[in-house]
Coordinates of C-alpha atoms and ligand atoms in Angstrom, one line a residue:
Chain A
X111 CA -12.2 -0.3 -17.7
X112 CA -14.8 0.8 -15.2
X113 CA -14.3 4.6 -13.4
X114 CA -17.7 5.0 -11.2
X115 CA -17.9 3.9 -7.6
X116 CA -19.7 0.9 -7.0
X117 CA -23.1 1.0 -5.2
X118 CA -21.5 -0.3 -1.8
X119 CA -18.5 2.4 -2.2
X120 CA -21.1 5.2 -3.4
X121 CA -23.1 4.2 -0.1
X122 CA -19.9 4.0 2.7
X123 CA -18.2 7.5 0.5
X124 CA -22.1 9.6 1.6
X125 CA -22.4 7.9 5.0
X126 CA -18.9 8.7 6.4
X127 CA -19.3 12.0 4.4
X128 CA -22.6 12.5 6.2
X129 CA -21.2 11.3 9.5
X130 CA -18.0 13.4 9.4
X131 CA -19.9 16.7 8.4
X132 CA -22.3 15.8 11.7
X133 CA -20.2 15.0 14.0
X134 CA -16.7 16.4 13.6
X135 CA -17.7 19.0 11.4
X136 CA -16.3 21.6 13.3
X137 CA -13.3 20.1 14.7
X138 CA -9.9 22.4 14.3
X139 CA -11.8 25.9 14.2
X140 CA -10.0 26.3 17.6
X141 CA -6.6 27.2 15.9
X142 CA -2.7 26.4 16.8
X143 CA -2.3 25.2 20.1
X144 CA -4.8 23.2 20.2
X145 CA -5.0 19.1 19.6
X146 CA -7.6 16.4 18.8
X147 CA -9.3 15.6 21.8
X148 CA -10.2 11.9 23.0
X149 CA -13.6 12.8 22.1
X150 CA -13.1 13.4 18.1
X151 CA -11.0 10.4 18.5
X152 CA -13.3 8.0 19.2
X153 CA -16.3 10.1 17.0
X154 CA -14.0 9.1 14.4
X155 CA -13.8 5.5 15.6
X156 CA -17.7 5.4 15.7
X157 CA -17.5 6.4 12.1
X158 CA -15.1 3.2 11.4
X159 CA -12.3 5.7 10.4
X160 CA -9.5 4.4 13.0
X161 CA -9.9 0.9 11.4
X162 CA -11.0 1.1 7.8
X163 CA -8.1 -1.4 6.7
X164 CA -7.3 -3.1 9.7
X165 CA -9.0 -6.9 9.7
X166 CA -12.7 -7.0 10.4
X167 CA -11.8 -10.1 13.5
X168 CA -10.4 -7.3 15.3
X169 CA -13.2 -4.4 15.1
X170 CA -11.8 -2.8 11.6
X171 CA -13.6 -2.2 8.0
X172 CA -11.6 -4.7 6.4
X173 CA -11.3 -2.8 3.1
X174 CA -9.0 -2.3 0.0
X175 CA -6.6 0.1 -0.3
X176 CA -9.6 2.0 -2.6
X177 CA -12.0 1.8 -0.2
X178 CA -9.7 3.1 2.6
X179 CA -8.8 5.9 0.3
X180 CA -12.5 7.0 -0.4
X181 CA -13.2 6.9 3.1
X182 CA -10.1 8.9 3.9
X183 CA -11.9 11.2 1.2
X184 CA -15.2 11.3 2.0
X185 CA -13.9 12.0 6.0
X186 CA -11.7 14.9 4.9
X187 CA -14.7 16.7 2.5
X188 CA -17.0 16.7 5.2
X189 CA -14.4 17.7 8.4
X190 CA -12.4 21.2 7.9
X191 CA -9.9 19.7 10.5
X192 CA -6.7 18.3 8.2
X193 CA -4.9 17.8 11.2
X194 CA -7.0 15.3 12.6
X195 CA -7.6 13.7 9.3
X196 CA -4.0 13.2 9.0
X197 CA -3.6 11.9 12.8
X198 CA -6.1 9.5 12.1
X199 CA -4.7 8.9 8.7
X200 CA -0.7 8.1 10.0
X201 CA -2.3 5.9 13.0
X202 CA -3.9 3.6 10.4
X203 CA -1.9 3.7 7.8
X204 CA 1.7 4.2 9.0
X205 CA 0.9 2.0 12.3
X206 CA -2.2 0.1 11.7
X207 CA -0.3 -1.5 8.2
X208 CA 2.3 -2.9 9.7
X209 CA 1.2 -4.3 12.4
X210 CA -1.8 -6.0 10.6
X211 CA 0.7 -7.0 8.5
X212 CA 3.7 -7.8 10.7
X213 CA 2.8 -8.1 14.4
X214 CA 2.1 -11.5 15.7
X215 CA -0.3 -13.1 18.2
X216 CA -1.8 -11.4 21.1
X217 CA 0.1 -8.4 20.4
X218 CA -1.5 -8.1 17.1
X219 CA -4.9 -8.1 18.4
X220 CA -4.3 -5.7 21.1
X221 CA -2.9 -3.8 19.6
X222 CA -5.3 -3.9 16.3
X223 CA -8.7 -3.9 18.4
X224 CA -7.9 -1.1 20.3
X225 CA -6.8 1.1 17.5
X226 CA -10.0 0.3 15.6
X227 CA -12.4 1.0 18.6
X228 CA -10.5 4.3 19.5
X229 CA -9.1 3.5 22.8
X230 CA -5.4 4.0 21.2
X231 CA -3.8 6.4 19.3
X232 CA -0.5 5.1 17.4
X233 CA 2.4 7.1 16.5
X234 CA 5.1 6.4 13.9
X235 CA 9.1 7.3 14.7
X236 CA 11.2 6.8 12.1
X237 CA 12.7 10.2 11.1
X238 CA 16.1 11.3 13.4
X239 CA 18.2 13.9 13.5
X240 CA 20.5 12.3 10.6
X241 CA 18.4 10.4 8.7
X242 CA 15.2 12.2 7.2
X243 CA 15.1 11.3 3.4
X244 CA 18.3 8.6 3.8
X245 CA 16.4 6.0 6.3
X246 CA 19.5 3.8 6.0
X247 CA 21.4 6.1 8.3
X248 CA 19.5 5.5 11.8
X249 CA 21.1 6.2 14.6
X250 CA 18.5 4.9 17.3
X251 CA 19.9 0.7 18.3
X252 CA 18.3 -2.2 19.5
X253 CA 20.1 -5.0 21.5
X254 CA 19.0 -8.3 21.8
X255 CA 19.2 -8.9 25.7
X256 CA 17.4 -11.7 27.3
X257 CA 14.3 -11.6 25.4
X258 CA 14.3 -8.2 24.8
X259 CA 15.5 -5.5 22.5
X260 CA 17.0 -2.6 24.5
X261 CA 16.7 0.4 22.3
X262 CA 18.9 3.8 22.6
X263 CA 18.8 7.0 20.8
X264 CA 15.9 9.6 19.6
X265 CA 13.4 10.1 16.9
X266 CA 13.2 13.6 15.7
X267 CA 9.5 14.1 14.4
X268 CA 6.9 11.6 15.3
X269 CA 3.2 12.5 14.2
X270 CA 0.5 11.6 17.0
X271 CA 4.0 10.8 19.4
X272 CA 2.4 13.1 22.5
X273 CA -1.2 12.0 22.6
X274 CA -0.1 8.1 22.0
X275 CA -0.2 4.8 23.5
X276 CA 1.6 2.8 21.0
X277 CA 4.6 3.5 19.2
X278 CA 5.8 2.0 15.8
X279 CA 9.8 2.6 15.3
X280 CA 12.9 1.1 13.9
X281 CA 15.8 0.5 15.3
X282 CA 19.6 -0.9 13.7
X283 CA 20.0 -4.3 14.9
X284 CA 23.0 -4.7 12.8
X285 CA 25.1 -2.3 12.2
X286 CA 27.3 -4.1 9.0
X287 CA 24.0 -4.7 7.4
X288 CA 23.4 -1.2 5.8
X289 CA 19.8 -0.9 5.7
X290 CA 19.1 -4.2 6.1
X291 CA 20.0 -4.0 9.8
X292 CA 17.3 -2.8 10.6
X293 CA 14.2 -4.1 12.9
X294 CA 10.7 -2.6 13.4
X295 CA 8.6 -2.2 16.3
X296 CA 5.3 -1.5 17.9
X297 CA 5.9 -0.1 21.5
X298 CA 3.7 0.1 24.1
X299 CA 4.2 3.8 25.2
X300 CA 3.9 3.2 28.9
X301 CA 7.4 1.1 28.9
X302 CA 9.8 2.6 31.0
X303 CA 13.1 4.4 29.0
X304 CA 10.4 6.5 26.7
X305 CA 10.5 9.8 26.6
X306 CA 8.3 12.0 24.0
X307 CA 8.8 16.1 23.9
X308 CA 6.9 19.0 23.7
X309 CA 4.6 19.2 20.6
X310 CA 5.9 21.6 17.8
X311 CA 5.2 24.8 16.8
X312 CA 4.3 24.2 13.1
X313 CA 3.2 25.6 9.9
X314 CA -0.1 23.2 9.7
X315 CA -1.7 20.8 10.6
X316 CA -2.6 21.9 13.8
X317 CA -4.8 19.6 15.7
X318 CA -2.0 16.9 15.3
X319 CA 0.3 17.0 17.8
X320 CA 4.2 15.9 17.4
X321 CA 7.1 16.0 19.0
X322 CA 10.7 14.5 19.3
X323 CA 10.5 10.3 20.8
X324 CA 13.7 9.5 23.0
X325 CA 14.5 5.6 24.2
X326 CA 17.0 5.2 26.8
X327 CA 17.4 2.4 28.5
X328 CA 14.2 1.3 27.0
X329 CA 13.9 -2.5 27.0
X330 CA 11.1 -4.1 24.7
X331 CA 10.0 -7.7 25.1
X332 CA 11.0 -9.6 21.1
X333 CA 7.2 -10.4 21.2
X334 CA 6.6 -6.9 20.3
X335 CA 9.0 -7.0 16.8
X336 CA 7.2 -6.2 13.3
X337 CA 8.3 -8.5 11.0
X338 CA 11.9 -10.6 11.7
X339 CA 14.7 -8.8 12.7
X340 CA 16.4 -6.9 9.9
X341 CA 13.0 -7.0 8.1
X342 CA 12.5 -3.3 9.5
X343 CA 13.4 -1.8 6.2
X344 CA 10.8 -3.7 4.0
X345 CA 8.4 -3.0 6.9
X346 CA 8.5 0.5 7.1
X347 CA 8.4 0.7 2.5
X348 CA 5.0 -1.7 2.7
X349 CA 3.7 0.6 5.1
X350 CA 4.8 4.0 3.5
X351 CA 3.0 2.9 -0.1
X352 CA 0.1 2.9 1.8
X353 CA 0.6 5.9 3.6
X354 CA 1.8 7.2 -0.1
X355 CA -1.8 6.1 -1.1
X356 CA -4.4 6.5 0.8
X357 CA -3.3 9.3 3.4
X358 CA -3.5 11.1 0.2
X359 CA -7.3 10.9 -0.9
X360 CA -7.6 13.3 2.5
X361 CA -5.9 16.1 0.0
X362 CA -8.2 14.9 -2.7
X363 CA -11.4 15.7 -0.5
X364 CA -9.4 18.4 0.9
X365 CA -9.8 20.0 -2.8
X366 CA -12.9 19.0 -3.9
X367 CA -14.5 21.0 -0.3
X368 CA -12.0 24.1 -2.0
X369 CA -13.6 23.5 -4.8
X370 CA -16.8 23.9 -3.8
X371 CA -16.0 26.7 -2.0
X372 CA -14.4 28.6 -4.3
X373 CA -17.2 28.3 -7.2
X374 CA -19.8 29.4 -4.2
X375 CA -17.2 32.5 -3.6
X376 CA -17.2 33.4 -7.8
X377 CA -20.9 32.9 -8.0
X378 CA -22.0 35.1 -5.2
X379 CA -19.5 37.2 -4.7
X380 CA -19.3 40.5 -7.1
X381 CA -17.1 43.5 -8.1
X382 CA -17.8 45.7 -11.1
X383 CA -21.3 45.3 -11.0
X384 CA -20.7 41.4 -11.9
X385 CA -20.2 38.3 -9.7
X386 CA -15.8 37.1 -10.2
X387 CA -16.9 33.9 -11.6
X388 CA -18.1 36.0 -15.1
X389 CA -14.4 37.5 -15.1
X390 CA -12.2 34.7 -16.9
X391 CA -9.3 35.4 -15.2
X392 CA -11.1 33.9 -12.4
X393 CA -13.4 31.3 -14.1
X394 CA -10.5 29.7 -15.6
X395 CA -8.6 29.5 -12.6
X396 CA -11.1 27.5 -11.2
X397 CA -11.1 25.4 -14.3
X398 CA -7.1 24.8 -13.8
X399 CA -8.0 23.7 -10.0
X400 CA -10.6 21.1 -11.3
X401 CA -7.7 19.8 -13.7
X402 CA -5.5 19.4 -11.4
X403 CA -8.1 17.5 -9.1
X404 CA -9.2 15.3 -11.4
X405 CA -6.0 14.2 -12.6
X406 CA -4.6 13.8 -9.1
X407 CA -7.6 11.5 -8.5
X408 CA -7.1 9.3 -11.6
X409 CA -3.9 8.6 -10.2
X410 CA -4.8 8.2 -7.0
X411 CA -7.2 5.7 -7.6
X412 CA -5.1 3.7 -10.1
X413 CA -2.4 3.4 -7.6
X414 CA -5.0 2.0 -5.0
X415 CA -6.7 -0.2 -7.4
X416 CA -3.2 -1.5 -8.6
X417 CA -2.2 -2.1 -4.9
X418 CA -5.6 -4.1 -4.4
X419 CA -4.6 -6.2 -7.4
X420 CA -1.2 -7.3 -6.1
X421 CA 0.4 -5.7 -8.8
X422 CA 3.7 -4.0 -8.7
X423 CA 2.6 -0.1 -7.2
X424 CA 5.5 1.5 -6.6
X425 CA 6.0 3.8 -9.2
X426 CA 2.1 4.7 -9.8
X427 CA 1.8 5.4 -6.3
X428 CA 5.1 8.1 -6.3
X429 CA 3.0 9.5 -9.4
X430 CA -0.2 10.1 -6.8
X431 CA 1.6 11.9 -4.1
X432 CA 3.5 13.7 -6.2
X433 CA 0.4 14.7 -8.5
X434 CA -1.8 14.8 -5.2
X435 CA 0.6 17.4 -2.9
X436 CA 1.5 19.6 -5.9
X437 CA -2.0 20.0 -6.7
X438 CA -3.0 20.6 -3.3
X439 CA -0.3 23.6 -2.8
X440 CA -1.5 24.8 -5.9
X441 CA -5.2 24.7 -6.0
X442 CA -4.6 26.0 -2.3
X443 CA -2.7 28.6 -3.6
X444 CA -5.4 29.8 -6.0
X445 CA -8.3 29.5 -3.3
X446 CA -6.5 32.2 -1.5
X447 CA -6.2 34.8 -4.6
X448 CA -9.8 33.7 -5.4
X449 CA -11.5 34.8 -2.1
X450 CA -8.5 38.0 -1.9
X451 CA -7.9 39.8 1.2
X452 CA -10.5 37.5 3.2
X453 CA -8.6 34.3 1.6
X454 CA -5.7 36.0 3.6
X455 CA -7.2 36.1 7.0
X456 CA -7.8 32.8 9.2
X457 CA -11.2 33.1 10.2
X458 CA -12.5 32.1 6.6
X459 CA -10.4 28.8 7.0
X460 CA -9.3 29.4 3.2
X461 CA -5.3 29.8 4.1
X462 CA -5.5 26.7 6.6
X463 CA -5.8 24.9 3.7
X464 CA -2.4 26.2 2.3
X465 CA -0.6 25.4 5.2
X466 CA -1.9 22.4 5.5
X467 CA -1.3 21.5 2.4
X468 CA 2.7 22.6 2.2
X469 CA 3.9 19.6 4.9
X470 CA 2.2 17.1 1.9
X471 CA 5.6 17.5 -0.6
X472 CA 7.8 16.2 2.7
X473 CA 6.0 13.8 4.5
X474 CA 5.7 10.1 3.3
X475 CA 8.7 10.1 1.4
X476 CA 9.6 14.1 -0.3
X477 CA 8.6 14.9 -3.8
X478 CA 12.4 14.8 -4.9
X479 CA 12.6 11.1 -3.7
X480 CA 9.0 10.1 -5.4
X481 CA 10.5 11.7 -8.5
X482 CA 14.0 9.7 -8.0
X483 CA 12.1 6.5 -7.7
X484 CA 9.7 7.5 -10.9
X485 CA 12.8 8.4 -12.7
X486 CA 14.9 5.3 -12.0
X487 CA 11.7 3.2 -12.9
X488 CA 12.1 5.2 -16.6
X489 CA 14.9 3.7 -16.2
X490 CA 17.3 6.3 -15.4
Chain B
X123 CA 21.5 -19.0 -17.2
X124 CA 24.7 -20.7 -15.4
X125 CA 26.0 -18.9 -12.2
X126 CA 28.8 -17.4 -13.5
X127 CA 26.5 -15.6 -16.3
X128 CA 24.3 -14.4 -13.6
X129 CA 27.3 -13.2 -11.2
X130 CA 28.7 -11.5 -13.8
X131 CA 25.5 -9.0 -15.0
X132 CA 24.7 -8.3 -11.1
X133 CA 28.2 -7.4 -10.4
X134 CA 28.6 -5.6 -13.9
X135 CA 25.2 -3.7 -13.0
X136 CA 26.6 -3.0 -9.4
X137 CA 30.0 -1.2 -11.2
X138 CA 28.1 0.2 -13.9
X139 CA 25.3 1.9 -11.3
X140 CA 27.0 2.3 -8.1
X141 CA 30.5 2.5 -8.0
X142 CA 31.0 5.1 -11.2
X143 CA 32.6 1.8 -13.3
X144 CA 35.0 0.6 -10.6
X145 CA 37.7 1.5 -12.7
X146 CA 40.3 0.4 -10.2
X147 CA 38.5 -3.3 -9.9
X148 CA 37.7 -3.2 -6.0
X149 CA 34.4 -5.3 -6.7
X150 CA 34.9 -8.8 -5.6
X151 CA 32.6 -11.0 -5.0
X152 CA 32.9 -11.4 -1.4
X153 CA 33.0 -7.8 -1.3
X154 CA 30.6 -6.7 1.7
X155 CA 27.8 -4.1 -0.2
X156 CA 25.9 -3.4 3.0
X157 CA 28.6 -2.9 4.9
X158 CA 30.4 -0.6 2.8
X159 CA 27.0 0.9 2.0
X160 CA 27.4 0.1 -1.8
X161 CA 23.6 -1.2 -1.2
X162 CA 21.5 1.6 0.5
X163 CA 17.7 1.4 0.5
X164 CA 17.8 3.6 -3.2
X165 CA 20.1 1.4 -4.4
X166 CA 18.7 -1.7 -3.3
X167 CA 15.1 -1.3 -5.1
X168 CA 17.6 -0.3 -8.4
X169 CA 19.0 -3.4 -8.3
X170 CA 15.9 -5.3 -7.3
X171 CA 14.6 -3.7 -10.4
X172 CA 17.4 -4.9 -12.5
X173 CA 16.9 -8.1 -11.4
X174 CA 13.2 -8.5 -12.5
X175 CA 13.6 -6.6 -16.0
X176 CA 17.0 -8.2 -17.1
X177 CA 16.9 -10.9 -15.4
X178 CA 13.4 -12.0 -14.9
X179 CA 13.6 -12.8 -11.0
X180 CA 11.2 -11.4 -8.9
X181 CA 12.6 -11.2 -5.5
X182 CA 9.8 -11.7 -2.7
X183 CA 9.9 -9.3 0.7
X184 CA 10.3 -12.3 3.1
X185 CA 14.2 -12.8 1.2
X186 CA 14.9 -9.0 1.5
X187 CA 17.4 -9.7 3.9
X188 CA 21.3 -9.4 5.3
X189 CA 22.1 -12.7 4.7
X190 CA 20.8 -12.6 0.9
X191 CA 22.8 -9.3 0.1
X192 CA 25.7 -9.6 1.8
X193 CA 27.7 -9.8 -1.5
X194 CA 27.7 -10.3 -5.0
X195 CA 28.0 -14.5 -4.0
X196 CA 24.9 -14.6 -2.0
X197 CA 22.6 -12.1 -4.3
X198 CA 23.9 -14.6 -6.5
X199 CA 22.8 -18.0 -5.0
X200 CA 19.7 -16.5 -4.2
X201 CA 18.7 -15.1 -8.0
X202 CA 19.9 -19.0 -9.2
X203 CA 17.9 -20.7 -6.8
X204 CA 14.5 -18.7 -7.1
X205 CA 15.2 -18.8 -11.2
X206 CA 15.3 -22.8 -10.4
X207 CA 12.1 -22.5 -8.3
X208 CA 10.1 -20.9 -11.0
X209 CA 11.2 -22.8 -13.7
X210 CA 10.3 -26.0 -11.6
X211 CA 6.7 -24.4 -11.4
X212 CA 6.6 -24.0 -15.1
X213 CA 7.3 -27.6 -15.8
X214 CA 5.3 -28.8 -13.1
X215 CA 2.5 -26.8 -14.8
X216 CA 3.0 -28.2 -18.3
X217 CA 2.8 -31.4 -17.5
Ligands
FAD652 C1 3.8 17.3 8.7 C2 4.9 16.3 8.9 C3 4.6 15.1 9.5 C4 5.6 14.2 9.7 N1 5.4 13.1 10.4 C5 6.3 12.2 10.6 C6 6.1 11.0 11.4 O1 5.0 10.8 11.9 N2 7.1 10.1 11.6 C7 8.3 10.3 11.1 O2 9.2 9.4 11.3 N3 8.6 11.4 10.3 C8 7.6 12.3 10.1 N4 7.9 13.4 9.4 C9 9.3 13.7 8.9 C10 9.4 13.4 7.4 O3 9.3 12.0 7.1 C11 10.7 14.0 6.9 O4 10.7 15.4 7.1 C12 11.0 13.6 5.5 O5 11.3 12.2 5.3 C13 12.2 14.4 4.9 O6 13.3 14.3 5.7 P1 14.1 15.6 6.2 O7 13.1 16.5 6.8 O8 15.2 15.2 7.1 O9 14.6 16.3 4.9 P2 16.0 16.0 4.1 O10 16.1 14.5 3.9 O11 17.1 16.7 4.8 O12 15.7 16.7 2.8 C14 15.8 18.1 2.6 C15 15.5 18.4 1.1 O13 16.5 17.8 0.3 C16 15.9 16.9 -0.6 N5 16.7 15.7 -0.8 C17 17.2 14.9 0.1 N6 17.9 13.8 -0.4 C18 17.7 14.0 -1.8 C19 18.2 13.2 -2.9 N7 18.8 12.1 -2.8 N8 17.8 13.7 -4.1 C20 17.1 14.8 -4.3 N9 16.7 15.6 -3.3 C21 17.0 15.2 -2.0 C22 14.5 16.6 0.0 O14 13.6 16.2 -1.0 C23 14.2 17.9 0.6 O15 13.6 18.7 -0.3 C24 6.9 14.4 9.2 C25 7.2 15.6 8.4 C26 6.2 16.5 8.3 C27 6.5 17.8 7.6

């Protein structure tokens, strides 16, 4: 059993750490409203962060599911901006993934090269109206015409959807197959029949944009199917365990930045004549926050490494995201009572992290289902 | 393990697990479990889970498909033949 980095991922986790300080640093300080520009975009390409896993033949970083999670890591620490880190983050993982995995000829390496040099942003649509946690029950359908798949019907939360130029979705094929009716695609966003709405007003998150996706009418040449058709259920799992695992080692730098924060706060700051670290109530607080961290990290890692060795992942990687999002809430939680009344306000970026951190219990599968899956693994 | 064995635990597992014990007996083998949404995505990595642990089948993505779990017969035919397949490998590998 080894736990250290090794020297390569020691050196890539302080470059990108270094790079992402330097040159996106100070992305999201401009508040709600406000999305990633094309700029950060492609200064997070230049770092490598758009294609850490996608194949080095088309541009990416080629790397594990561990090494994309450090680097998802070390580029959350160094950037306060958790919206972009997640935009960047679903493009890779829940777009990239499958269509490294899935797509096939020319519209693999399109699609692949662009996303690793920056010139696209992907967007995945699977949630609808009816069918959030239960992805069997889509309502969006694809007929085979000529060629083609026509697809009809609308995706109600797409991450990325109104800054994107490709868009992975799924769509019933067959509707006596249950689940396994079901076909994926990437879409060019410039076919005709697309539709994407206004970005939300939401909690966190802020710099990624996201809005409803409608198809009407929208008919999508067969060369552009992930996977066979009726493989889109199996397509969309492989690529939510790795959302489930790497998009969560942004929380994990996301809390070790807090982290640092907060023991800065406690040593400098001080009421009662003494600084709030010397007051246990406070210290130990901070101790619970580094427990949680570093048990949210074991997991995280061992659901990577696990991954990485074709082993069976599933239930390790539930444990991660639920470990990693409940620790985030929490430790976020604490960061705010920690700095007080300035915690509270916005311009000390401490209660961003809060928000930002709430959406991580829903997205990529809810705790609830992660603890279903865990349970039924038991055995259950 | 003969067919009939292996039909037998799957649809006993599919009673037992998804339709509360069938006490009327509606499970047949022909009986269409995507269509009538016995299978759903939950209930589909349950029963692929069944399949490795009791069974000792591992079922690869590429034959996660309609046509294998249409019904009890095909989920069947296709736990018999990749059984076959890896015992085939075993021989061939102790030779
Ligand atoms: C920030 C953010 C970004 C997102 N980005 C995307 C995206 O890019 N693409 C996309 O397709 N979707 C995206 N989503 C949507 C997300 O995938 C869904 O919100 C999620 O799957 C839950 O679905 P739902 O919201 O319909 O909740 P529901 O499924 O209605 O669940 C509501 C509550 O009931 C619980 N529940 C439901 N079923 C069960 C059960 N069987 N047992 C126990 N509890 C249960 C849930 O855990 C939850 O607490 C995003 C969501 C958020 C918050």
């Amino acid at each position: 059993m080894e736990f250290g980095f090794t020297a390569a991922q020691q050196q890539r986790y302080d470059a990108i750490l270094c790079a992402s300080r330097e040159k996106l640093g100070r992305a999201g300080t401009e508040g709600a409203g406000s999305y990633f520009t094309r700029q950060q975009w492609k200064a997070a390409a230049e770092i490598g962060l758009t294609g850490l896993c996608l194949p080095e033949e088309h541009g990416g970083g080629g790397l594990s599911a561990l090494d994309t999670a450090l680097s998802l890591e070390a580029f959350q620490r160094g950037c306060r901006d958790a919206g972009l880190v997640f935009s960047v983050s679903a493009h890779l993982l829940a777009c990239g993934v499958p269509i490294r995995d899935f797509a096939a000829g020319e519209v693999r390496q399109d699609f692949l090269r662009g996303m690793a040099d920056g010139s696209l942003v992907a967007a995945n649509a699977m949630t609808e109206d009816d069918a959030g946690s239960d992805v069997g029950n889509l309502a969006v359908t694809a007929r085979s015409e000529d060629g083609a798949y026509v697809l009809d019907g609308e995706k109600s939360f797409s991450s990325n959807a109104p800054a994107a130029d490709v868009i992975v979705t799924y769509a019933v094929t067959n509707p006596r197959a249950g689940f396994l009716g079901v076909t994926a695609f990437a879409v060019p966003r410039d076919l005709s029949g697309i539709q994407v709405g206004e970005p939300f007003r939401k909690m966190g998150l802020d710099s990624c944009p996201a809005a409803r996706v409608t198809f009407r009418d929208c008919r999508v040449p067969a060369r552009y199917c992930l996977g066979e058709e009726g493989q889109g259920g199996a397509v969309f799992q492989h690529s939510m365990g790795w959302e489930r695992a790497c998009l969560f080692a942004g929380y994990v730098g996301l809390m070790e930045h807090q982290l640092e924060r907060c023991i800065e706060h406690a040593k400098q700051r001080k009421q009662f004549g003494s600084p709030l670290g010397s007051f246990q109530a406070i210290s130990h607080r901070i101790a619970v926050m580094k427990q949680r961290l570093e048990s949210a990290r074991l997991l995280l890692y061992r659901g990577c490494w696990l991954m990485d060795q074709g082993r069976d992942y599933t239930e390790a990687v539930a444990l991660a995201k639920v470990a990693v999002s409940e620790a985030a809430i929490a430790n976020s939680t604490d960061a705010v009572q920690i700095f007080g009344g300035a915690g509270y306000l916005a311009q000390t970026g401490v209660e961003q992290h809060l928000r930002d951190s709430v959406p991580s219990a829903i997205f990529s599968g809810t705790n609830e289902i992660q603890r279903e899956l865990i349970a039924r693994e038991a055995g259950l | 393990m003969s067919d009939d064995v292996t039909s037998e635990r799957i649809s006993g597992y599919i009673r037992e697990r998804f339709l509360n014990g069938d006490k009327k007996g509606e499970l047949e083998e022909t009986t269409p479990l995507l269509e009538w949404g016995v299978l759903n995505s939950m209930n589909t990595a349950l029963l692929l889970m069944f399949i490795r642990d009791e069974l000792g089948v591992v079922i690869p993505p590429t034959k996660i498909n309609a046509g294998n779990f249409q019904d009890v017969k095909s989920i069947t035919a296709m736990v018999t033949d990749l059984a076959r397949q890896d015992q085939a490998t075993i021989a061939a590998g102790t030779e």
